[in-house]
mmCIF file of C-alpha atoms in Angstrom:
data_model
loop_
_atom_site.group_PDB
_atom_site.id
_atom_site.type_symbol
_atom_site.label_atom_id
_atom_site.label_comp_id
_atom_site.label_asym_id
_atom_site.label_seq_id
_atom_site.Cartn_x
_atom_site.Cartn_y
_atom_site.Cartn_z
ATOM 1 C CA ASP X 1 46.293 9.313 -55.294
ATOM 2 C CA SER X 2 45.766 5.606 -56.178
ATOM 3 C CA GLY X 3 47.596 6.452 -59.481
ATOM 4 C CA VAL X 4 44.204 5.230 -61.562
ATOM 5 C CA THR X 5 42.605 8.346 -63.507
ATOM 6 C CA GLN X 6 38.339 8.162 -64.534
ATOM 7 C CA THR X 7 37.145 10.799 -66.119
ATOM 8 C CA PRO X 8 34.348 12.609 -66.257
ATOM 9 C CA LYS X 9 34.308 13.103 -62.265
ATOM 10 C CA HIS X 10 30.583 14.057 -62.873
ATOM 11 C CA LEU X 11 28.178 13.136 -65.264
ATOM 12 C CA ILE X 12 24.304 14.434 -65.108
ATOM 13 C CA THR X 13 21.914 13.372 -67.994
ATOM 14 C CA ALA X 14 18.354 12.334 -69.085
ATOM 15 C CA THR X 15 16.658 9.589 -69.075
ATOM 16 C CA GLY X 16 17.148 6.920 -71.966
ATOM 17 C CA GLN X 17 20.433 8.297 -72.853
ATOM 18 C CA ARG X 18 23.857 7.116 -73.237
ATOM 19 C CA VAL X 19 26.918 7.635 -71.528
ATOM 20 C CA THR X 20 30.538 6.183 -71.997
ATOM 21 C CA LEU X 21 32.896 6.384 -68.716
ATOM 22 C CA ARG X 22 36.574 6.076 -69.169
ATOM 23 C CA CYS X 23 39.041 5.191 -66.655
ATOM 24 C CA SER X 24 43.386 4.708 -67.382
ATOM 25 C CA PRO X 25 44.450 1.752 -65.249
ATOM 26 C CA ARG X 26 47.455 2.312 -62.950
ATOM 27 C CA SER X 27 50.623 2.274 -64.887
ATOM 28 C CA GLY X 28 51.973 -1.485 -65.073
ATOM 29 C CA ASP X 29 48.497 -3.293 -64.151
ATOM 30 C CA LEU X 30 46.882 -5.825 -66.810
ATOM 31 C CA SER X 31 43.355 -5.675 -64.778
ATOM 32 C CA VAL X 32 40.691 -3.700 -64.428
ATOM 33 C CA TYR X 33 37.141 -3.531 -62.574
ATOM 34 C CA TRP X 34 34.169 -2.040 -62.405
ATOM 35 C CA TYR X 35 32.151 -1.335 -59.584
ATOM 36 C CA GLN X 36 28.590 0.721 -59.034
ATOM 37 C CA GLN X 37 27.908 1.791 -55.678
ATOM 38 C CA SER X 38 24.548 3.103 -54.299
ATOM 39 C CA LEU X 39 23.526 3.858 -51.016
ATOM 40 C CA ASP X 40 21.112 1.415 -51.518
ATOM 41 C CA GLN X 41 23.204 -1.717 -52.712
ATOM 42 C CA GLY X 42 26.479 -1.269 -51.349
ATOM 43 C CA LEU X 43 30.015 -2.257 -54.094
ATOM 44 C CA GLN X 44 28.470 -3.817 -56.346
ATOM 45 C CA PHE X 45 31.250 -5.830 -59.009
ATOM 46 C CA LEU X 46 30.335 -4.778 -62.688
ATOM 47 C CA ILE X 47 32.996 -7.015 -65.079
ATOM 48 C CA GLN X 48 36.441 -7.166 -65.421
ATOM 49 C CA TYR X 49 38.764 -7.083 -68.289
ATOM 50 C CA TYR X 50 42.312 -8.709 -67.953
ATOM 51 C CA ASN X 51 44.886 -7.725 -71.225
ATOM 52 C CA GLY X 52 42.341 -6.625 -72.853
ATOM 53 C CA GLU X 53 40.416 -9.787 -72.542
ATOM 54 C CA GLU X 54 36.942 -9.781 -70.756
ATOM 55 C CA ARG X 55 37.903 -11.877 -67.085
ATOM 56 C CA ALA X 56 34.715 -12.082 -65.194
ATOM 57 C CA LYS X 57 31.403 -10.548 -65.216
ATOM 58 C CA GLY X 58 29.064 -10.180 -62.487
ATOM 59 C CA ASN X 59 25.646 -7.688 -62.197
ATOM 60 C CA ILE X 60 25.865 -6.713 -65.010
ATOM 61 C CA LEU X 61 22.920 -5.379 -67.315
ATOM 62 C CA GLU X 62 22.741 -5.532 -70.582
ATOM 63 C CA ARG X 63 21.926 -2.219 -71.143
ATOM 64 C CA PHE X 64 25.339 -1.803 -69.997
ATOM 65 C CA SER X 65 28.777 -2.800 -72.061
ATOM 66 C CA ALA X 66 32.644 -2.484 -71.671
ATOM 67 C CA GLN X 67 35.851 -3.006 -73.026
ATOM 68 C CA GLN X 68 39.685 -2.811 -72.587
ATOM 69 C CA PHE X 69 41.478 -1.237 -75.677
ATOM 70 C CA PRO X 70 45.172 -2.623 -76.533
ATOM 71 C CA ASP X 71 46.627 0.741 -74.289
ATOM 72 C CA LEU X 72 44.798 -0.967 -71.526
ATOM 73 C CA HIS X 73 42.600 1.683 -70.620
ATOM 74 C CA SER X 74 38.956 0.903 -70.439
ATOM 75 C CA GLU X 75 35.511 2.243 -71.247
ATOM 76 C CA LEU X 76 32.130 1.282 -69.451
ATOM 77 C CA ASN X 77 29.060 2.066 -72.015
ATOM 78 C CA LEU X 78 25.436 2.601 -70.268
ATOM 79 C CA SER X 79 22.692 3.011 -72.374
ATOM 80 C CA SER X 80 18.974 3.336 -71.775
ATOM 81 C CA LEU X 81 19.615 5.270 -68.696
ATOM 82 C CA GLU X 82 17.434 5.105 -65.802
ATOM 83 C CA LEU X 83 16.579 7.368 -62.832
ATOM 84 C CA GLY X 84 18.364 3.571 -60.614
ATOM 85 C CA ASP X 85 21.162 4.155 -62.660
ATOM 86 C CA SER X 86 22.340 7.035 -60.493
ATOM 87 C CA ALA X 87 25.287 5.795 -58.805
ATOM 88 C CA LEU X 88 29.017 6.197 -58.465
ATOM 89 C CA TYR X 89 31.294 4.119 -60.547
ATOM 90 C CA PHE X 90 34.167 3.159 -59.685
ATOM 91 C CA CYS X 91 37.271 1.655 -61.543
ATOM 92 C CA ALA X 92 39.798 -0.199 -60.040
ATOM 93 C CA SER X 93 42.850 -1.738 -61.321
ATOM 94 C CA SER X 94 45.242 -4.109 -60.383
ATOM 95 C CA VAL X 95 48.621 -6.411 -61.533
ATOM 96 C CA THR X 96 47.303 -9.398 -62.574
ATOM 97 C CA GLY X 97 43.989 -11.128 -62.776
ATOM 98 C CA THR X 98 43.549 -12.042 -59.896
ATOM 99 C CA SER X 99 42.524 -9.219 -57.523
ATOM 100 C CA TYR X 100 44.402 -9.569 -54.391
ATOM 101 C CA GLU X 101 45.282 -6.335 -54.651
ATOM 102 C CA GLN X 102 42.752 -3.530 -56.370
ATOM 103 C CA TYR X 103 43.400 0.104 -56.609
ATOM 104 C CA PHE X 104 40.292 2.230 -56.541
ATOM 105 C CA GLY X 105 40.299 5.193 -59.076
ATOM 106 C CA PRO X 106 38.089 8.126 -57.957
ATOM 107 C CA GLY X 107 34.985 7.123 -58.990
ATOM 108 C CA THR X 108 32.313 9.185 -61.312
ATOM 109 C CA ARG X 109 29.090 10.001 -60.331
ATOM 110 C CA LEU X 110 26.036 10.002 -62.432
ATOM 111 C CA THR X 111 22.696 11.657 -62.027
ATOM 112 C CA VAL X 112 20.093 10.872 -64.262
ATOM 113 C CA THR X 113 17.363 13.120 -64.117
ATOM 114 C CA GLU G 1 26.526 -18.049 -52.606
ATOM 115 C CA ASP G 2 28.814 -15.896 -51.113
ATOM 116 C CA GLN G 3 28.004 -13.527 -47.986
ATOM 117 C CA VAL G 4 29.681 -10.771 -46.513
ATOM 118 C CA THR G 5 28.024 -9.498 -43.117
ATOM 119 C CA GLN G 6 29.718 -5.851 -41.377
ATOM 120 C CA SER G 7 28.958 -5.249 -37.863
ATOM 121 C CA PRO G 8 28.065 -2.290 -36.791
ATOM 122 C CA GLU G 9 26.590 -0.608 -39.593
ATOM 123 C CA ALA G 10 28.417 2.324 -37.583
ATOM 124 C CA LEU G 11 30.411 2.912 -34.693
ATOM 125 C CA ARG G 12 31.364 6.575 -33.087
ATOM 126 C CA LEU G 13 34.461 6.338 -30.977
ATOM 127 C CA GLN G 14 36.109 9.137 -28.775
ATOM 128 C CA GLU G 15 39.494 9.969 -29.772
ATOM 129 C CA GLY G 16 42.014 7.538 -28.248
ATOM 130 C CA GLU G 17 39.316 5.055 -27.313
ATOM 131 C CA SER G 18 40.013 1.641 -28.794
ATOM 132 C CA SER G 19 37.102 -0.873 -30.734
ATOM 133 C CA SER G 20 36.840 -3.608 -33.403
ATOM 134 C CA LEU G 21 34.896 -4.039 -36.323
ATOM 135 C CA ASN G 22 33.640 -6.923 -37.560
ATOM 136 C CA CYS G 23 33.430 -8.500 -41.043
ATOM 137 C CA SER G 24 31.308 -11.812 -41.378
ATOM 138 C CA TYR G 25 31.815 -14.570 -44.325
ATOM 139 C CA THR G 26 30.855 -16.998 -45.790
ATOM 140 C CA VAL G 27 32.064 -18.649 -48.583
ATOM 141 C CA SER G 28 33.090 -21.559 -50.604
ATOM 142 C CA GLY G 29 36.792 -21.776 -50.023
ATOM 143 C CA LEU G 30 38.235 -18.735 -49.218
ATOM 144 C CA ARG G 31 41.155 -17.197 -51.607
ATOM 145 C CA GLY G 32 41.611 -13.987 -49.700
ATOM 146 C CA LEU G 33 39.622 -11.460 -47.479
ATOM 147 C CA PHE G 34 40.293 -7.797 -47.518
ATOM 148 C CA TRP G 35 39.908 -4.678 -45.941
ATOM 149 C CA TYR G 36 39.404 -1.367 -47.551
ATOM 150 C CA ARG G 37 39.104 1.701 -46.681
ATOM 151 C CA GLN G 38 36.649 4.587 -48.044
ATOM 152 C CA ASP G 39 36.029 8.141 -47.292
ATOM 153 C CA PRO G 40 33.531 10.060 -48.509
ATOM 154 C CA GLY G 41 32.824 10.661 -52.502
ATOM 155 C CA LYS G 42 36.392 8.996 -53.164
ATOM 156 C CA GLY G 43 37.223 5.110 -53.661
ATOM 157 C CA PRO G 44 38.593 2.850 -51.330
ATOM 158 C CA GLU G 45 41.558 2.598 -50.919
ATOM 159 C CA PHE G 46 43.058 -0.917 -49.798
ATOM 160 C CA LEU G 47 44.345 -1.515 -46.449
ATOM 161 C CA PHE G 48 45.593 -5.181 -46.086
ATOM 162 C CA THR G 49 44.766 -8.901 -47.684
ATOM 163 C CA LEU G 50 44.652 -11.776 -45.740
ATOM 164 C CA TYR G 51 44.556 -15.440 -46.675
ATOM 165 C CA SER G 52 44.290 -18.152 -44.224
ATOM 166 C CA ALA G 53 42.690 -18.004 -40.612
ATOM 167 C CA GLY G 54 45.259 -16.983 -37.842
ATOM 168 C CA GLU G 55 46.968 -14.411 -39.953
ATOM 169 C CA GLU G 56 47.305 -11.241 -38.617
ATOM 170 C CA LYS G 57 48.574 -7.407 -40.329
ATOM 171 C CA GLU G 58 49.183 -4.186 -39.089
ATOM 172 C CA LYS G 59 49.659 -0.523 -40.967
ATOM 173 C CA GLU G 60 49.546 2.156 -37.898
ATOM 174 C CA ARG G 61 46.958 2.238 -35.671
ATOM 175 C CA LEU G 62 44.774 -0.551 -37.707
ATOM 176 C CA LYS G 63 45.281 -4.506 -37.216
ATOM 177 C CA ALA G 64 43.462 -6.957 -39.378
ATOM 178 C CA THR G 65 42.954 -11.074 -37.565
ATOM 179 C CA LEU G 66 41.211 -13.657 -39.673
ATOM 180 C CA THR G 67 39.276 -16.603 -38.456
ATOM 181 C CA LYS G 68 37.512 -19.234 -40.269
ATOM 182 C CA LYS G 69 34.452 -17.219 -40.172
ATOM 183 C CA GLU G 70 34.833 -13.887 -39.641
ATOM 184 C CA SER G 71 37.469 -11.039 -39.945
ATOM 185 C CA PHE G 72 38.471 -8.310 -37.141
ATOM 186 C CA LEU G 73 39.757 -4.524 -37.923
ATOM 187 C CA HIS G 74 41.182 -3.822 -34.440
ATOM 188 C CA ILE G 75 41.509 -0.043 -34.050
ATOM 189 C CA THR G 76 44.027 1.329 -31.061
ATOM 190 C CA ALA G 77 44.005 4.910 -30.066
ATOM 191 C CA PRO G 78 41.916 5.913 -33.148
ATOM 192 C CA LYS G 79 42.251 9.505 -34.290
ATOM 193 C CA PRO G 80 39.537 11.722 -36.136
ATOM 194 C CA GLU G 81 41.712 11.217 -38.959
ATOM 195 C CA ASP G 82 40.801 7.618 -38.945
ATOM 196 C CA SER G 83 37.108 8.657 -39.907
ATOM 197 C CA ALA G 84 36.192 6.606 -42.906
ATOM 198 C CA THR G 85 33.612 4.195 -43.841
ATOM 199 C CA TYR G 86 35.802 0.552 -43.489
ATOM 200 C CA LEU G 87 34.805 -2.303 -46.588
ATOM 201 C CA CYS G 88 35.221 -5.623 -45.821
ATOM 202 C CA ALA G 89 35.737 -8.016 -49.297
ATOM 203 C CA VAL G 90 36.346 -11.598 -49.717
ATOM 204 C CA GLN G 91 37.425 -13.507 -52.861
ATOM 205 C CA ALA G 92 36.072 -16.966 -52.959
ATOM 206 C CA GLY G 93 38.628 -19.829 -54.776
ATOM 207 C CA GLY G 94 37.432 -22.114 -57.545
ATOM 208 C CA GLY G 95 37.976 -20.391 -61.127
ATOM 209 C CA SER G 96 36.132 -17.262 -60.244
ATOM 210 C CA TYR G 97 37.640 -14.090 -59.053
ATOM 211 C CA ILE G 98 34.756 -12.124 -58.304
ATOM 212 C CA PRO G 99 34.539 -10.276 -54.702
ATOM 213 C CA THR G 100 31.793 -9.487 -52.804
ATOM 214 C CA PHE G 101 31.912 -6.357 -50.924
ATOM 215 C CA GLY G 102 29.992 -6.179 -47.509
ATOM 216 C CA ARG G 103 28.021 -2.988 -46.755
ATOM 217 C CA GLY G 104 30.870 -1.671 -44.675
ATOM 218 C CA THR G 105 31.226 0.003 -41.286
ATOM 219 C CA SER G 106 30.949 3.863 -41.158
ATOM 220 C CA LEU G 107 33.269 5.129 -38.301
ATOM 221 C CA ILE G 108 33.476 8.670 -36.486
ATOM 222 C CA VAL G 109 35.997 9.574 -34.130
ATOM 223 C CA HIS G 110 35.220 12.417 -32.262
ATOM 224 C CA PRO G 111 38.484 14.424 -30.657
#
């Protein structure tokens, strides 16, 4: 158990819908990272927050957004969902913003039908 | 653009049969190279960070080494519980801390 929690574990929704994925980092970690993992793309970095501020942005679509709240938990919002958005979404956390060691949550499996 | 290539894509070993996984990278100034283990349907589990050529780190049956162009994950006398996908990632120097992951090597160890 990494200490990072993610909810929900599974999510099934229809195309065009909007969903919110939630992540609580390990106690004491200030940085949160979001990743998407699909069979054909591997693990893709989406976005990073450090102590409430956006730190880095990767291949995140404009339909996706995220935020980190004062209690350091983070939410990833996915809207206008398409079939291709079906994937595993992981949250990771680290003590600092340099991501030398990241601790991953169990993931949310999103299925868009 | 930073690139990470892992080989082989898949590896089958008999229990006790030692082998190595390769991670080749192209990055403008390496800040760090990381190895993770991922079990099916679970999040990656951090194993090692290597910072400079010549560095080595060990954990149980795993040993990671680093050169200027590649890293190896050596598995000595593997057991079936070592079966997993092993991911390599690099972080470039400069102001960005975005990690680039390889596609992974899927390892199966048969009893």
